[in-house]
Amino acid sequence: MASLLASILIDGFAYGMVLFMVSVGLTVTLGLMRFVNLAHGMFAMIGGYAAASLITMAGVPYILALILAAIVAGIIALGLEISVIRWMYGRPELDQVLLTIGLVFIGIALAGMLFGNSLVPVPLPDMLRGASDLGFRVMPTQRIVAAVVGLLSLLAIWLLLDRTMFGIRLRATVDNARAAGELGINTRRVYAIAFSVGAALAGLGGVVGAELLPVEPYYPLKYLVLFLAVVAVGGPGSVFGSLIAALLLGTVETAGKYLAPGFATIGLFVVMLLVLSWRPDGLFHRKSRL
Amino acid sequence: MSFGTVLRAGAVALAMTAPAMAETVKVGVIGPFSGPFSGSFGEPFRQGVETYVAMNGQPADGIEVEFIWRDLQKPDPGQARALAQELVAKDGVQYLAGFVFTPNAIAAAGISQQAKIPTVIFNASASAVVSQSEYYVRTSNTLAQVSVPTAQDALDKGYKTVVTAVSDYAPGVDAETNFAKAFTEGGGEVLESIRMPLSTTDFGPYLQSIQLKKPDALFVFLPYGPPTYSFVNAYRDNGLDKAGIAFVGTSETQEVDLQSLGDAALGLETGYFYSAAHESPENDAFKAKLKELYPNAEPNPATVAAFDGTHALYEMIRATGGKTDPDAAIAAIKGKSWESPRGPITIDADTRDIVQNVYIRKVEKDADGRLVNREYKTYEAQPDFGAQK
């Protein structure tokens, strides 16, 4: 019984960290910037493809490929921000939905053309493959990597938002773009950088989560509900909230798999329903407009 | 230029246009040529058909086959019926072919039956499909056909207990039922049957709880692509192989996924109807032509099913001289046997379903370091064990 509970907590934590990694970028773009970014999965997919190509074609080591993949996703996002997304911030949410879902379809078609319609694995180095022995059971080594990268990202985002000038400017811009502009903040640039950072985090998540959510053209649509669930339950805009939500959802689904296989996925949505009817703005919604 | 020269030139010109007056036989092919299933089915279908045509030319002198491709991305019975109807009524096709998903094949059966359209099923693998229309023929497989020999092989290997873990959808349930029946009838015991939701991404907990049951083997059935990939990796990463729980599968290591599964697939044993590593001149010729036409294509079970399906179409077209005579066409294919790239196959004279060898294979590396399904045991001429008698 104790080992069953431990198993649920360990697997739930490992799965939750992967969920956190693949959705944390969305917390920034959707939550902080209030931009309805349904194309989040596309940036994760770009990261995954970038890492897979770098490792298999250029022989780049895994960790370096991970960082480069995030940069690639960030740069592509920056290009999109400057060319199309920038014009959508003030527009109604429906317009943003239509634009980003359109981007998703273009992304799916392009990915299919460039990389084929079957999945592309992101090869792991031997060190990170296989099982790690925890004494009473084993755990996939790769999940430990996901957890570590997840915690590091959490720390980095917190530092960026709460401890840097950029964080102050971003919060000011999100709260009141006009006043921020009057005070000499280049709000356009702040938005562009924030969007790019969000996409880079998505790219990171795409690589780290590739064992569970394999990289393929339909990635952005297939897992969209998963990303949105994490951000909605956590409270849009709260990075810490996303972490708690991801861990909660991950643990609930994992418990379902151990105790009532077949109902596992329903369990996840029941929790989502309960949380959102109790707190419609999510667990950690910030009181002010940020 | 004399009058005679003009006449001769005219005669030559006439002779050259003669083939244009040949009988054109239209075949409507319905399948997922775009969308998420195009990589595992739509593209292989087209490649199988084109490869067969490239190798065999036209069915006979004066008969020309024209394939009309219709895209049907997912299980959508209403749309399947509408497409079949349109192909028959508007495009005037004599034959239908394709069909990945069982619900689509069943929905189109009414059209096939009423309009008497001989139809070759390239995939849809529930047992019930072929009995839905008297003009249905199947060149793929049924789930019972591959699961039953796989269960027998598991018993032969000395496995006494299994846990079955299948994706919770019709084919998964079919595979589970047939495997469990054959395994328990042969004296084995099924400790637990787990049905995993289709949307599952993290298989770790299932595998951990299976490990606690300590079965001799684990029977799985999962859809192609991402679920198979995640499951196989989770099987390794959770240490089930080291704990001595054998992996027993059917289509999991099929060629379209095999290379992307990578080293995690090494040593996995499955029972299925086609391996690209099958050693025969027919398979070599097929693979060579496929590679020539589509350098990046993998010879896959779906490719071979479409290749053989085209052979079945050619047989029917030849038997009727390209004329519309559905009863003669179906009569001609019943009981036909031929050597396919997968090995010898027969269209059963009564059921119109395929009878074929099921091979037990093990994933190995070939001389070039590519993963292959190496066949090492054959269950010959397996029928559809799920057919209703």
GROMACS .gro file of N, CA and C in nm, chain B residues 175-254:
model
  240
  465ALA      N    1  -0.853  -0.734  -3.059
  465ALA     CA    2  -0.726  -0.804  -3.042
  465ALA      C    3  -0.720  -0.869  -2.905
  466GLU      N    4  -0.761  -0.794  -2.802
  466GLU     CA    5  -0.760  -0.844  -2.665
  466GLU      C    6  -0.848  -0.970  -2.654
  467THR      N    7  -0.971  -0.962  -2.704
  467THR     CA    8  -1.066  -1.072  -2.692
  467THR      C    9  -1.013  -1.198  -2.760
  468ASN      N   10  -0.964  -1.182  -2.882
  468ASN     CA   11  -0.918  -1.299  -2.957
  468ASN      C   12  -0.792  -1.360  -2.896
  469PHE      N   13  -0.702  -1.272  -2.852
  469PHE     CA   14  -0.580  -1.322  -2.790
  469PHE      C   15  -0.614  -1.397  -2.662
  470ALA      N   16  -0.696  -1.334  -2.577
  470ALA     CA   17  -0.728  -1.393  -2.446
  470ALA      C   18  -0.798  -1.528  -2.464
  471LYS      N   19  -0.887  -1.536  -2.563
  471LYS     CA   20  -0.961  -1.660  -2.587
  471LYS      C   21  -0.864  -1.772  -2.626
  472ALA      N   22  -0.779  -1.743  -2.724
  472ALA     CA   23  -0.686  -1.846  -2.770
  472ALA      C   24  -0.588  -1.884  -2.659
  473PHE      N   25  -0.546  -1.785  -2.580
  473PHE     CA   26  -0.446  -1.811  -2.476
  473PHE      C   27  -0.504  -1.894  -2.362
  474THR      N   28  -0.626  -1.865  -2.320
  474THR     CA   29  -0.686  -1.944  -2.211
  474THR      C   30  -0.727  -2.082  -2.260
  475GLU      N   31  -0.774  -2.092  -2.384
  475GLU     CA   32  -0.809  -2.224  -2.438
  475GLU      C   33  -0.688  -2.315  -2.445
  476GLY      N   34  -0.572  -2.253  -2.465
  476GLY     CA   35  -0.449  -2.332  -2.472
  476GLY      C   36  -0.389  -2.358  -2.334
  477GLY      N   37  -0.460  -2.322  -2.228
  477GLY     CA   38  -0.413  -2.353  -2.093
  477GLY      C   39  -0.343  -2.239  -2.022
  478GLY      N   40  -0.336  -2.123  -2.085
  478GLY     CA   41  -0.272  -2.009  -2.019
  478GLY      C   42  -0.372  -1.933  -1.933
  479GLU      N   43  -0.320  -1.836  -1.859
  479GLU     CA   44  -0.407  -1.759  -1.771
  479GLU      C   45  -0.387  -1.610  -1.797
  480VAL      N   46  -0.498  -1.538  -1.812
  480VAL     CA   47  -0.490  -1.392  -1.828
  480VAL      C   48  -0.513  -1.329  -1.691
  481LEU      N   49  -0.409  -1.270  -1.634
  481LEU     CA   50  -0.418  -1.217  -1.498
  481LEU      C   51  -0.504  -1.091  -1.492
  482GLU      N   52  -0.489  -1.007  -1.594
  482GLU     CA   53  -0.566  -0.884  -1.596
  482GLU      C   54  -0.575  -0.832  -1.738
  483SER      N   55  -0.687  -0.770  -1.772
  483SER     CA   56  -0.702  -0.707  -1.903
  483SER      C   57  -0.720  -0.558  -1.883
  484ILE      N   58  -0.622  -0.481  -1.927
  484ILE     CA   59  -0.627  -0.336  -1.909
  484ILE      C   60  -0.662  -0.270  -2.041
  485ARG      N   61  -0.760  -0.181  -2.038
  485ARG     CA   62  -0.790  -0.102  -2.158
  485ARG      C   63  -0.752   0.042  -2.131
  486MET      N   64  -0.658   0.091  -2.210
  486MET     CA   65  -0.603   0.225  -2.185
  486MET      C   66  -0.671   0.326  -2.277
  487PRO      N   67  -0.714   0.441  -2.225
  487PRO     CA   68  -0.780   0.539  -2.311
  487PRO      C   69  -0.691   0.578  -2.428
  488LEU      N   70  -0.754   0.604  -2.541
  488LEU     CA   71  -0.678   0.638  -2.662
  488LEU      C   72  -0.591   0.761  -2.644
  489SER      N   73  -0.633   0.852  -2.556
  489SER     CA   74  -0.559   0.978  -2.542
  489SER      C   75  -0.440   0.964  -2.446
  490THR      N   76  -0.414   0.843  -2.395
  490THR     CA   77  -0.305   0.826  -2.299
  490THR      C   78  -0.172   0.866  -2.360
  491THR      N   79  -0.096   0.946  -2.286
  491THR     CA   80   0.039   0.979  -2.332
  491THR      C   81   0.143   0.919  -2.239
  492ASP      N   82   0.109   0.904  -2.112
  492ASP     CA   83   0.205   0.851  -2.015
  492ASP      C   84   0.166   0.708  -1.978
  493PHE      N   85   0.239   0.611  -2.032
  493PHE     CA   86   0.205   0.471  -2.007
  493PHE      C   87   0.275   0.414  -1.885
  494GLY      N   88   0.365   0.495  -1.826
  494GLY     CA   89   0.445   0.448  -1.713
  494GLY      C   90   0.364   0.380  -1.604
  495PRO      N   91   0.261   0.446  -1.550
  495PRO     CA   92   0.185   0.386  -1.441
  495PRO      C   93   0.123   0.251  -1.477
  496TYR      N   94   0.072   0.237  -1.599
  496TYR     CA   95   0.016   0.107  -1.640
  496TYR      C   96   0.124   0.000  -1.632
  497LEU      N   97   0.242   0.037  -1.682
  497LEU     CA   98   0.349  -0.063  -1.687
  497LEU      C   99   0.399  -0.095  -1.548
  498GLN      N  100   0.402   0.006  -1.461
  498GLN     CA  101   0.444  -0.020  -1.323
  498GLN      C  102   0.345  -0.115  -1.255
  499SER      N  103   0.216  -0.094  -1.277
  499SER     CA  104   0.121  -0.181  -1.207
  499SER      C  105   0.119  -0.320  -1.269
  500ILE      N  106   0.152  -0.331  -1.399
  500ILE     CA  107   0.164  -0.464  -1.460
  500ILE      C  108   0.282  -0.538  -1.398
  501GLN      N  109   0.388  -0.462  -1.375
  501GLN     CA  110   0.508  -0.522  -1.317
  501GLN      C  111   0.480  -0.585  -1.181
  502LEU      N  112   0.390  -0.522  -1.105
  502LEU     CA  113   0.358  -0.574  -0.973
  502LEU      C  114   0.285  -0.709  -0.982
  503LYS      N  115   0.217  -0.734  -1.096
  503LYS     CA  116   0.144  -0.860  -1.113
  503LYS      C  117   0.236  -0.974  -1.154
  504LYS      N  118   0.358  -0.941  -1.198
  504LYS     CA  119   0.458  -1.038  -1.238
  504LYS      C  120   0.408  -1.144  -1.338
  505PRO      N  121   0.351  -1.104  -1.449
  505PRO     CA  122   0.313  -1.204  -1.549
  505PRO      C  123   0.437  -1.250  -1.628
  506ASP      N  124   0.422  -1.362  -1.701
  506ASP     CA  125   0.532  -1.406  -1.787
  506ASP      C  126   0.546  -1.314  -1.908
  507ALA      N  127   0.431  -1.262  -1.954
  507ALA     CA  128   0.436  -1.180  -2.075
  507ALA      C  129   0.326  -1.075  -2.072
  508LEU      N  130   0.343  -0.978  -2.161
  508LEU     CA  131   0.251  -0.866  -2.171
  508LEU      C  132   0.204  -0.860  -2.316
  509PHE      N  133   0.074  -0.878  -2.339
  509PHE     CA  134   0.022  -0.866  -2.476
  509PHE      C  135  -0.030  -0.725  -2.496
  510VAL      N  136   0.012  -0.660  -2.605
  510VAL     CA  137  -0.029  -0.522  -2.628
  510VAL      C  138  -0.092  -0.505  -2.766
  511PHE      N  139  -0.180  -0.409  -2.775
  511PHE     CA  140  -0.227  -0.363  -2.906
  511PHE      C  141  -0.249  -0.213  -2.898
  512LEU      N  142  -0.179  -0.140  -2.983
  512LEU     CA  143  -0.186   0.007  -2.981
  512LEU      C  144  -0.195   0.058  -3.123
  513PRO      N  145  -0.255   0.177  -3.141
  513PRO     CA  146  -0.255   0.236  -3.275
  513PRO      C  147  -0.112   0.273  -3.316
  514TYR      N  148  -0.091   0.283  -3.447
  514TYR     CA  149   0.042   0.318  -3.499
  514TYR      C  150   0.083   0.456  -3.453
  515GLY      N  151   0.210   0.485  -3.465
  515GLY     CA  152   0.259   0.621  -3.441
  515GLY      C  153   0.282   0.650  -3.293
  516PRO      N  154   0.244   0.770  -3.250
  516PRO     CA  155   0.281   0.816  -3.115
  516PRO      C  156   0.251   0.718  -3.001
  517PRO      N  157   0.131   0.656  -2.993
  517PRO     CA  158   0.108   0.568  -2.877
  517PRO      C  159   0.206   0.451  -2.872
  518THR      N  160   0.232   0.390  -2.988
  518THR     CA  161   0.325   0.278  -2.992
  518THR      C  162   0.464   0.324  -2.948
  519TYR      N  163   0.505   0.439  -2.998
  519TYR     CA  164   0.636   0.493  -2.965
  519TYR      C  165   0.650   0.515  -2.814
  520SER      N  166   0.551   0.583  -2.755
  520SER     CA  167   0.558   0.610  -2.612
  520SER      C  168   0.554   0.482  -2.530
  521PHE      N  169   0.471   0.387  -2.574
  521PHE     CA  170   0.455   0.263  -2.498
  521PHE      C  171   0.584   0.182  -2.498
  522VAL      N  172   0.643   0.166  -2.615
  522VAL     CA  173   0.765   0.084  -2.625
  522VAL      C  174   0.877   0.147  -2.541
  523ASN      N  175   0.889   0.280  -2.550
  523ASN     CA  176   0.990   0.346  -2.468
  523ASN      C  177   0.963   0.328  -2.319
  524ALA      N  178   0.834   0.337  -2.283
  524ALA     CA  179   0.798   0.322  -2.142
  524ALA      C  180   0.824   0.179  -2.095
  525TYR      N  181   0.803   0.081  -2.183
  525TYR     CA  182   0.830  -0.059  -2.150
  525TYR      C  183   0.977  -0.077  -2.112
  526ARG      N  184   1.065  -0.013  -2.188
  526ARG     CA  185   1.209  -0.021  -2.157
  526ARG      C  186   1.244   0.063  -2.034
  527ASP      N  187   1.195   0.186  -2.033
  527ASP     CA  188   1.237   0.279  -1.929
  527ASP      C  189   1.185   0.241  -1.791
  528ASN      N  190   1.078   0.162  -1.786
  528ASN     CA  191   1.029   0.117  -1.657
  528ASN      C  192   1.085  -0.020  -1.620
  529GLY      N  193   1.176  -0.068  -1.705
  529GLY     CA  194   1.251  -0.189  -1.669
  529GLY      C  195   1.172  -0.319  -1.677
  530LEU      N  196   1.065  -0.325  -1.757
  530LEU     CA  197   0.990  -0.450  -1.766
  530LEU      C  198   1.069  -0.560  -1.836
  531ASP      N  199   1.151  -0.518  -1.932
  531ASP     CA  200   1.233  -0.619  -2.001
  531ASP      C  201   1.329  -0.685  -1.902
  532LYS      N  202   1.389  -0.602  -1.816
  532LYS     CA  203   1.484  -0.657  -1.719
  532LYS      C  204   1.414  -0.742  -1.614
  533ALA      N  205   1.287  -0.710  -1.587
  533ALA     CA  206   1.211  -0.788  -1.490
  533ALA      C  207   1.161  -0.920  -1.551
  534GLY      N  208   1.194  -0.944  -1.679
  534GLY     CA  209   1.159  -1.071  -1.741
  534GLY      C  210   1.015  -1.080  -1.787
  535ILE      N  211   0.951  -0.965  -1.811
  535ILE     CA  212   0.814  -0.968  -1.864
  535ILE      C  213   0.823  -0.948  -2.016
  536ALA      N  214   0.793  -1.056  -2.089
  536ALA     CA  215   0.814  -1.053  -2.234
  536ALA      C  216   0.709  -0.966  -2.302
  537PHE      N  217   0.750  -0.903  -2.411
  537PHE     CA  218   0.661  -0.819  -2.491
  537PHE      C  219   0.601  -0.905  -2.602
  538VAL      N  220   0.469  -0.911  -2.609
  538VAL     CA  221   0.403  -0.987  -2.715
  538VAL      C  222   0.311  -0.891  -2.789
  539GLY      N  223   0.337  -0.873  -2.918
  539GLY     CA  224   0.258  -0.777  -2.993
  539GLY      C  225   0.224  -0.827  -3.131
  540THR      N  226   0.156  -0.744  -3.209
  540THR     CA  227   0.124  -0.780  -3.348
  540THR      C  228   0.180  -0.674  -3.443
  541SER      N  229   0.109  -0.563  -3.457
  541SER     CA  230   0.148  -0.465  -3.559
  541SER      C  231   0.240  -0.356  -3.503
  542GLU      N  232   0.279  -0.367  -3.377
  542GLU     CA  233   0.351  -0.257  -3.312
  542GLU      C  234   0.485  -0.224  -3.380
  543THR      N  235   0.550  -0.327  -3.433
  543THR     CA  236   0.683  -0.299  -3.491
  543THR      C  237   0.676  -0.286  -3.643
  544GLN      N  238   0.560  -0.247  -3.694
  544GLN     CA  239   0.551  -0.238  -3.840
  544GLN      C  240   0.646  -0.132  -3.894
   0.00000   0.00000   0.00000
